[in-house]
């Protein structure tokens, strides 16, 4: 039960993408087709994957012509088999062909992020560990990509710099230590502001635990150290692991007992899901 | 000698990315650091790759504080060895740490596209074939990603729907054939409007050649058919191959003698180049 | 069969024009009229001309009240006799009166450009020469004005600085000659990038022909030199004439056999077509 | 002593014009020139005219490169002889050539409006009549065009629908008469809201005078009727004449004694002033 | 009979407010509710007040879901008793709950300004004096707040810096006196430009009267001086009083016979009207 | 040590406010002053208060003329005595006078919020209770107003709908109870997402405590019930009180031992701090 993003957040992204494509002359190839020709198309998954972002496709098509009919057949957060029809649309041929690339560019990217997330989520299935994203998102697409992670079964990390304090190594260095940084954070935080701190070794972890932050990010720990960290923490605060995470390593990391694993690749390097638009 | 994109085209992308990150409260972690602390950092390539997009990093840093000094050491279009310092910056610590993720998100993506392009360009080295991109770009980043392709040694395909007529299979179907579509295109085109048509087999190729378009896109041809196409065309129009292109297949395709190979993956599935910002 | 511009490109222009007129207080004169008064109006051509831009009028009226009914009677690209009714509208009186000036300002300008273009097109009727525009357009209205030129029977030149290489005298000077400039252009251009070069005399023309650009712009040539240029070129590349073009000279220029004549006045100095909105 | 428009109002117009020209690829012709080539140019009037809008040229050039030096030699509101150098600039060659067309498009239009206004102002010299503009401005350029009218020696009419009540024929009809319309206007107006009413004959004029509006617009009156109107009004309210105004008729109209003549053509049909950018 | 502001002016304010609230993740609490749950709500006045700005509430709700039904029961410019239902809405529960705060934030503020204005208007009831606003409005909300003043029974002062000349003490000082400032204003003003001047004492008032400006602003006069000013002016120009105005003093000021009293507090310090959204 | 908001977040607010004031004609009164006149001014507090938002004043002045010198004398978060000079500026007289109202409008509001917050903070001094804001902010000014609360000594509640789950009475009703709503929230929340729930009585409080949310909002409790709530909770989760809070009641509420008190009036009904700009 994933909450869709409101059209108000998606439409500007779609409009900007369409405008980028239409340039100053509009679609000079679609103009070769009869103005009242109609087209019936399906969005078909070329490969198996997790669906996410259908609203982008709908908004691209209907922006070119509000009379285009769009129907989703597989909903965001569900899986599409290879060859499956995800959605169908019908309407003015020029409108559909003009919007095609924008619709597919967005849909493919968002499904791509969801599908990669799903792979990580499946890899840790059976453990209690959850998969989360980072701020390594595509500029302009953060809301959509973090939504895609949720569609893939992951959870959202903070959305930006203002909704949680996350003390990283450079902040620790600038403050003069994990303890001093957390002391300042505690003093600055509101009653609802989450605090997370990155630690690079077990000594820092112990230092951090004394301040009871909401989450401790244990970065680039060996599996052995991860296990020690989990033991040392004993459930007092949530532990987030990061660094060296890929589909081969993620399960071992999860099995150390960390609560969350954050994966930058979910949003910075997910290949698109290959989706085609076929006339029917 | 690649022409940099003007700041006027890049700054809005950078500003939107920063605003997306700053949200409504600004960087509440940087606030823990002394307001007048200074930082000296380098942008270091974690892996070998082609540099592109340094202006994004510069504009992100200087938007947070115009007094930040930024100096590129390896320029767009040149290669960075693993570990190489690409650029350095110095200035207010808060400003630099706040802009860090935006700078890296953009830089990593653009270098990623350039690096992947370079791999394709190198794979066809020694042939006369050139590598080009498609419209399968990230919404909002088309100008930057096509610039990255140029930095990687590729050439730019059309920028959008208005700067060339590109008749694809759906247009052919709607017009009733390659010939009729080209007839309409010739009638509609201005004196400077390039015309390209997609053909799916040799018969269509012959039909297309009669109209002397600027480029013929031969999509998903076997190597044998590509060779026949080259022979049949005999240099009268440029041939662009697409479909089934990857780093394994691209050289064989090039060796058939086609003029250009277009690769969607350059922009839709390039992994980021891993670049880090290190305090020095 | 002119492809209309998508609403997505026109609506922002219309909205900005309405906002410019509404200021911070809205239409304080329309407020004198009863809130539910209705009005039936026609857009009537005061003088004969070529119609273009009716979508602007429709979008202005319906933005003020989506319930306003708008019907075009003479379509873009067709001619209106003096006194002819181009379109009619019916709906809330305040909405229509508030939008009136914005609708007429846009419609009058766009019809004006189309009508002036038509005059040039008619003046060269019977020759093979086509009329095209330049980048001397009104800031903010380029897409609409180039559309108007197409409605007037002309063809579109490049839309901006990025969709064709056009080497002008200053570039030639900076590169050190027509030949060197073209050599650089050939090296820089993509497979689909059109190349045009401006030449000022027959010697430069010959130098340019050796590089087979797509188009050669022969600027400010005498009729005799134009004829020599056509003979010398012998159809190998397209010739575009410019300079000293007006309704008196254009036919003689066309009769020299040039392919295209570009006319800055189409967009920089077209008088508006006088169109009125009459209550009926 | 004309107040220049603030950069805050001009820069968005300039930026939009540059962006419209740069498209998604930037200036691919300027890229042929050496990146560090420098250029020294002058803006030269090809024909005699009134200068206005130099800030547009300055902002276009400096947006492409803040290091470009720009110096106005003839200031807004002054006259340039044919051939006169209006301004000079020096800096990076690519930056200047890229901005050239935007600078000239804006400058030529604004000087064009100022020059046409000056012609009307000169035509009524020696009378007490002043020349004013209308809302028939180019969408997006209202502030600049009304500024140009002031540079040409004219005065500004209302800027939009919210800064004065102007009751036109359709409002009169909808209200049921000039008197009733003015009665409503008086009731609705703030203490600082100017009220103007359009009258079509002397009977309406008398009806209007009873309400002492700030201005009465006498539309399409014969010269005889204009004189009667002036006599009847006897200086009690200002009279603005409109309709049938051109450079041939304007002086006769002025000599009837009206206070102001409004001329739509100032902004809707002014030919550009031909200004060129010459390398020096 | 107050003219509503057009949606074109309100929607951007509403959209910006919604976007500010939705951030990058949308409403993560509404997501807990069933996606198709429905809600029926009323906007109820918690305290007695003057209604204004219902369009804001309507546009907030329908932006989240166009299918939400919204019906105003008490219209802008009318009074709501404590507990009265101002409007009702029905539709998707998530949409309504997400838009609730934006709708109430805008509605409460606008009603607040209208209600405070009404208090001032009532305080001077029976005198001929009218209440007006100032430019001390909330940045971004000027059009709405001045509309609220009209709904409260007040009149609008100038909307900004461009629709009237208002010479204040600093201008007087910079020009070298009231007379010189007015002389310059008369020379600069268009035929429809209102002129107002601030005077600080009776001597300046006399100096100003000689120039017959449209309005004289008498700032911080004692009641005795106000009476002298009214007597001295004798109806020749309108007098606007300002300074030291509050609900206790306003009637005495009005009774001196001034035409208008301007009150900055109307827009800079009006408490919101407490309005709640109740499920029914 | 309050972190200032980055200029990137403030400048758009300032620019929009200036543009709203400049309209289409700019400042027609400032034009009466000599173009090169200079002015030296101070921003003086007319009443005692807490300073916040000086960056707004700086950015307003320097946007009109980058050469204006601005110096803050009392910094954000410090107190100004009545009559104290907060900042001084010097530069072009027209620029300063044009920006004056925008600068004061923003500064006055932001200081107003800070000053009111300070009053609440002082009222609870000596208790452990902190004061926080709500989402009842001025549309468009949320970031600035929440910053003002921090300058006043308060803490920031969530910034919008996406950075914390806050289950209110309508959500509870729609979910079918406090427990079920919290169960859903726990399932939906990320590892860093704070969860808060509103309870209306002690029974609900107990139900909520079982789920260990981050914060429980106890709305409209009597003092006795607040004390019971504190006792019952025994420090296990943070308690936030709201409802019926004003400067008279806030201390008694704090003395019950709640952790936080949220006050809508801080941002929805703070009177501006009276600040003037005086020429010196």
CSV table of C-alpha atoms in Angstrom, one decimal, chain F residues 29-266:
chain,number,residue,atom,x,y,z
F,29,UNK,CA,8.5,58.2,-7.4
F,30,UNK,CA,12.1,57.4,-6.9
F,31,UNK,CA,12.6,58.7,-10.4
F,32,UNK,CA,12.0,62.2,-9.1
F,33,UNK,CA,15.3,62.1,-7.2
F,34,UNK,CA,18.6,62.7,-8.9
F,35,UNK,CA,19.9,59.5,-10.5
F,36,UNK,CA,23.2,59.7,-8.6
F,37,UNK,CA,22.0,61.0,-5.3
F,38,UNK,CA,23.3,59.0,-2.4
F,39,UNK,CA,21.7,58.0,0.9
F,40,UNK,CA,22.9,56.8,4.2
F,41,UNK,CA,20.3,55.1,6.3
F,42,UNK,CA,19.8,53.1,9.5
F,43,UNK,CA,17.3,50.4,10.3
F,44,UNK,CA,16.1,51.4,13.7
F,45,UNK,CA,13.9,49.4,16.0
F,46,UNK,CA,10.9,51.5,17.1
F,47,UNK,CA,10.1,49.1,19.9
F,48,UNK,CA,12.2,46.6,21.8
F,49,UNK,CA,12.4,43.1,20.2
F,50,UNK,CA,14.3,40.1,18.9
F,51,UNK,CA,16.2,40.6,15.7
F,52,UNK,CA,15.8,38.1,12.9
F,53,UNK,CA,15.9,38.2,9.1
F,54,UNK,CA,18.5,40.8,8.4
F,55,UNK,CA,19.6,38.8,5.3
F,56,UNK,CA,16.3,39.7,3.8
F,57,UNK,CA,17.0,43.4,4.2
F,58,UNK,CA,20.5,43.0,2.8
F,59,UNK,CA,19.3,41.0,-0.2
F,60,UNK,CA,16.5,43.5,-1.0
F,61,UNK,CA,18.9,46.5,-1.0
F,62,UNK,CA,21.7,44.8,-3.0
F,63,UNK,CA,19.3,43.4,-5.5
F,64,UNK,CA,18.4,47.0,-6.5
F,65,UNK,CA,22.0,47.9,-6.6
F,66,UNK,CA,24.9,45.5,-5.8
F,67,UNK,CA,27.0,48.5,-4.8
F,68,UNK,CA,24.9,49.3,-1.8
F,69,UNK,CA,26.8,48.7,1.4
F,70,UNK,CA,24.9,46.9,4.2
F,71,UNK,CA,26.2,46.2,7.7
F,72,UNK,CA,24.3,44.4,10.4
F,73,UNK,CA,25.0,45.8,13.9
F,74,UNK,CA,22.8,43.5,15.9
F,75,UNK,CA,22.7,40.0,14.7
F,76,UNK,CA,19.9,37.5,14.2
F,77,UNK,CA,19.0,36.0,17.5
F,78,UNK,CA,20.1,39.0,19.6
F,79,UNK,CA,17.8,41.6,21.2
F,80,UNK,CA,17.4,45.2,20.1
F,81,UNK,CA,16.4,47.9,22.6
F,82,UNK,CA,13.7,50.4,21.5
F,83,UNK,CA,15.4,52.9,19.3
F,84,UNK,CA,18.5,50.7,18.7
F,85,UNK,CA,20.1,50.8,15.3
F,86,UNK,CA,20.0,47.2,13.9
F,87,UNK,CA,21.8,47.8,10.7
F,88,UNK,CA,23.0,50.6,8.5
F,89,UNK,CA,23.3,50.9,4.7
F,90,UNK,CA,24.7,53.4,2.3
F,91,UNK,CA,24.4,53.8,-1.5
F,92,UNK,CA,22.4,55.0,-4.3
F,93,UNK,CA,19.4,56.9,-3.0
F,94,UNK,CA,16.9,55.6,-5.6
F,95,UNK,CA,18.0,52.0,-5.0
F,96,UNK,CA,17.6,52.3,-1.2
F,97,UNK,CA,14.2,54.0,-1.3
F,98,UNK,CA,12.9,51.5,-3.9
F,99,UNK,CA,13.9,48.5,-1.7
F,100,UNK,CA,12.9,50.1,1.6
F,101,UNK,CA,9.4,48.7,1.9
F,102,UNK,CA,10.3,45.2,0.8
F,103,UNK,CA,13.2,45.2,3.2
F,104,UNK,CA,11.0,46.4,6.1
F,105,UNK,CA,8.0,44.2,5.2
F,106,UNK,CA,10.2,41.1,5.5
F,107,UNK,CA,12.3,42.2,8.4
F,108,UNK,CA,9.3,43.4,10.4
F,109,UNK,CA,7.5,40.1,10.0
F,110,UNK,CA,10.4,37.9,10.8
F,111,UNK,CA,11.4,40.0,13.8
F,112,UNK,CA,7.8,39.9,14.8
F,113,UNK,CA,7.7,36.1,14.9
F,114,UNK,CA,11.0,36.0,16.7
F,115,UNK,CA,9.9,38.5,19.3
F,116,UNK,CA,6.7,36.7,20.0
F,117,UNK,CA,8.5,33.4,20.3
F,118,UNK,CA,10.9,35.0,22.7
F,119,UNK,CA,8.0,36.0,24.9
F,120,UNK,CA,6.8,32.5,25.1
F,121,UNK,CA,10.3,31.2,25.7
F,122,UNK,CA,10.8,33.6,28.5
F,123,UNK,CA,7.4,32.8,30.0
F,124,UNK,CA,8.6,29.2,30.5
F,125,UNK,CA,12.1,30.0,31.6
F,126,UNK,CA,13.3,27.8,34.4
F,127,UNK,CA,11.2,24.9,33.3
F,128,UNK,CA,12.5,22.2,31.0
F,129,UNK,CA,9.8,22.9,28.5
F,130,UNK,CA,10.6,24.1,25.0
F,131,UNK,CA,8.5,26.2,22.7
F,132,UNK,CA,7.9,25.0,19.1
F,133,UNK,CA,5.9,26.1,16.1
F,134,UNK,CA,3.3,24.6,13.9
F,135,UNK,CA,2.5,24.4,10.1
F,136,UNK,CA,0.3,27.4,10.6
F,137,UNK,CA,2.8,29.6,8.7
F,138,UNK,CA,2.3,32.2,6.0
F,139,UNK,CA,2.2,30.6,2.6
F,140,UNK,CA,5.5,31.1,0.9
F,141,UNK,CA,7.3,32.1,4.1
F,142,UNK,CA,7.5,28.8,6.0
F,143,UNK,CA,11.3,28.5,5.9
F,144,UNK,CA,11.7,32.1,7.1
F,145,UNK,CA,9.1,32.0,9.8
F,146,UNK,CA,10.4,28.7,11.2
F,147,UNK,CA,13.9,30.3,11.2
F,148,UNK,CA,12.4,33.2,13.1
F,149,UNK,CA,11.1,30.8,15.7
F,150,UNK,CA,14.6,29.5,16.1
F,151,UNK,CA,15.9,33.0,16.4
F,152,UNK,CA,13.4,33.6,19.1
F,153,UNK,CA,14.6,30.7,21.1
F,154,UNK,CA,12.1,28.1,20.0
F,155,UNK,CA,12.7,24.8,18.2
F,156,UNK,CA,11.3,23.8,14.8
F,157,UNK,CA,8.5,21.3,14.6
F,158,UNK,CA,8.3,19.3,11.3
F,159,UNK,CA,8.8,21.4,8.2
F,160,UNK,CA,6.0,19.9,6.2
F,161,UNK,CA,3.9,16.8,5.5
F,162,UNK,CA,6.8,14.6,4.5
F,163,UNK,CA,9.4,14.8,7.3
F,164,UNK,CA,7.4,13.2,10.1
F,165,UNK,CA,4.2,11.2,10.6
F,166,UNK,CA,1.8,13.2,12.7
F,167,UNK,CA,-1.4,11.4,13.2
F,168,UNK,CA,-4.2,13.8,14.1
F,169,UNK,CA,-7.8,13.2,15.1
F,170,UNK,CA,-9.1,12.9,11.6
F,171,UNK,CA,-6.5,10.3,10.8
F,172,UNK,CA,-7.3,8.4,14.0
F,173,UNK,CA,-11.0,8.4,13.0
F,174,UNK,CA,-10.2,7.3,9.5
F,175,UNK,CA,-8.0,4.5,10.7
F,176,UNK,CA,-10.4,3.3,13.4
F,177,UNK,CA,-8.5,4.2,16.5
F,178,UNK,CA,-5.2,5.4,17.9
F,179,UNK,CA,-3.8,1.9,18.1
F,180,UNK,CA,-4.5,0.9,14.5
F,181,UNK,CA,-3.2,4.2,13.2
F,182,UNK,CA,0.0,3.7,15.1
F,183,UNK,CA,0.3,0.1,13.9
F,184,UNK,CA,0.1,1.4,10.3
F,185,UNK,CA,2.5,4.2,11.0
F,186,UNK,CA,5.1,1.8,12.5
F,187,UNK,CA,4.8,-0.4,9.4
F,188,UNK,CA,5.1,2.5,7.0
F,189,UNK,CA,7.8,4.5,8.6
F,190,UNK,CA,11.4,4.5,7.6
F,191,UNK,CA,14.2,3.9,10.1
F,192,UNK,CA,14.6,7.7,10.5
F,193,UNK,CA,11.0,8.8,10.2
F,194,UNK,CA,9.7,10.3,13.5
F,195,UNK,CA,6.2,9.4,14.5
F,196,UNK,CA,3.9,11.6,16.5
F,197,UNK,CA,0.3,11.0,17.4
F,198,UNK,CA,-2.4,13.3,18.8
F,199,UNK,CA,-4.4,12.0,21.7
F,200,UNK,CA,-7.5,13.7,23.2
F,201,UNK,CA,-7.7,11.9,26.5
F,202,UNK,CA,-5.8,9.7,28.9
F,203,UNK,CA,-7.3,6.5,27.6
F,204,UNK,CA,-5.9,7.3,24.1
F,205,UNK,CA,-2.6,8.3,25.7
F,206,UNK,CA,-2.3,4.9,27.2
F,207,UNK,CA,-3.2,3.2,24.0
F,208,UNK,CA,-0.5,5.3,22.3
F,209,UNK,CA,2.2,4.7,24.8
F,210,UNK,CA,2.1,1.0,24.0
F,211,UNK,CA,3.5,1.8,20.6
F,212,UNK,CA,6.3,4.0,21.8
F,213,UNK,CA,6.0,6.8,19.2
F,214,UNK,CA,8.6,9.5,19.3
F,215,UNK,CA,6.2,12.1,20.5
F,216,UNK,CA,2.6,12.2,21.7
F,217,UNK,CA,0.7,15.4,21.2
F,218,UNK,CA,-1.8,16.0,24.0
F,219,UNK,CA,-4.3,18.4,22.7
F,220,UNK,CA,-6.6,20.6,24.8
F,221,UNK,CA,-6.0,18.7,28.0
F,222,UNK,CA,-6.8,20.4,31.3
F,223,UNK,CA,-3.9,21.2,33.6
F,224,UNK,CA,-4.9,18.3,35.8
F,225,UNK,CA,-5.0,15.9,32.8
F,226,UNK,CA,-1.7,17.2,31.6
F,227,UNK,CA,-0.2,16.4,35.0
F,228,UNK,CA,-1.7,12.9,34.8
F,229,UNK,CA,-0.3,12.5,31.3
F,230,UNK,CA,3.2,13.4,32.4
F,231,UNK,CA,2.9,11.0,35.3
F,232,UNK,CA,1.5,8.2,33.2
F,233,UNK,CA,4.2,8.7,30.5
F,234,UNK,CA,7.0,8.8,33.0
F,235,UNK,CA,9.5,10.0,30.4
F,236,UNK,CA,9.0,7.1,28.1
F,237,UNK,CA,8.1,9.4,25.1
F,238,UNK,CA,8.2,13.1,24.7
F,239,UNK,CA,5.0,14.9,25.3
F,240,UNK,CA,3.9,18.0,23.3
F,241,UNK,CA,1.0,20.1,24.6
F,242,UNK,CA,-1.1,22.2,22.4
F,243,UNK,CA,-4.5,24.0,22.6
F,244,UNK,CA,-5.5,27.0,24.6
F,245,UNK,CA,-1.9,28.2,24.8
F,246,UNK,CA,-1.3,31.9,25.2
F,247,UNK,CA,1.1,34.1,27.2
F,248,UNK,CA,-1.1,33.9,30.2
F,249,UNK,CA,-1.5,30.1,30.3
F,250,UNK,CA,1.8,28.9,28.9
F,251,UNK,CA,3.7,28.8,32.1
F,252,UNK,CA,1.2,26.7,34.0
F,253,UNK,CA,1.2,24.3,31.1
F,254,UNK,CA,4.9,24.1,31.1
F,255,UNK,CA,4.9,23.5,34.8
F,256,UNK,CA,2.9,20.3,34.3
F,257,UNK,CA,6.2,18.9,33.0
F,258,UNK,CA,5.4,18.5,29.3
F,259,UNK,CA,8.5,18.5,27.1
F,260,UNK,CA,7.3,20.8,24.4
F,261,UNK,CA,4.5,23.3,23.8
F,262,UNK,CA,3.5,24.1,20.3
F,263,UNK,CA,2.0,27.5,19.6
F,264,UNK,CA,0.3,28.3,16.3
F,265,UNK,CA,0.1,32.0,17.1
F,266,UNK,CA,3.9,32.3,16.8
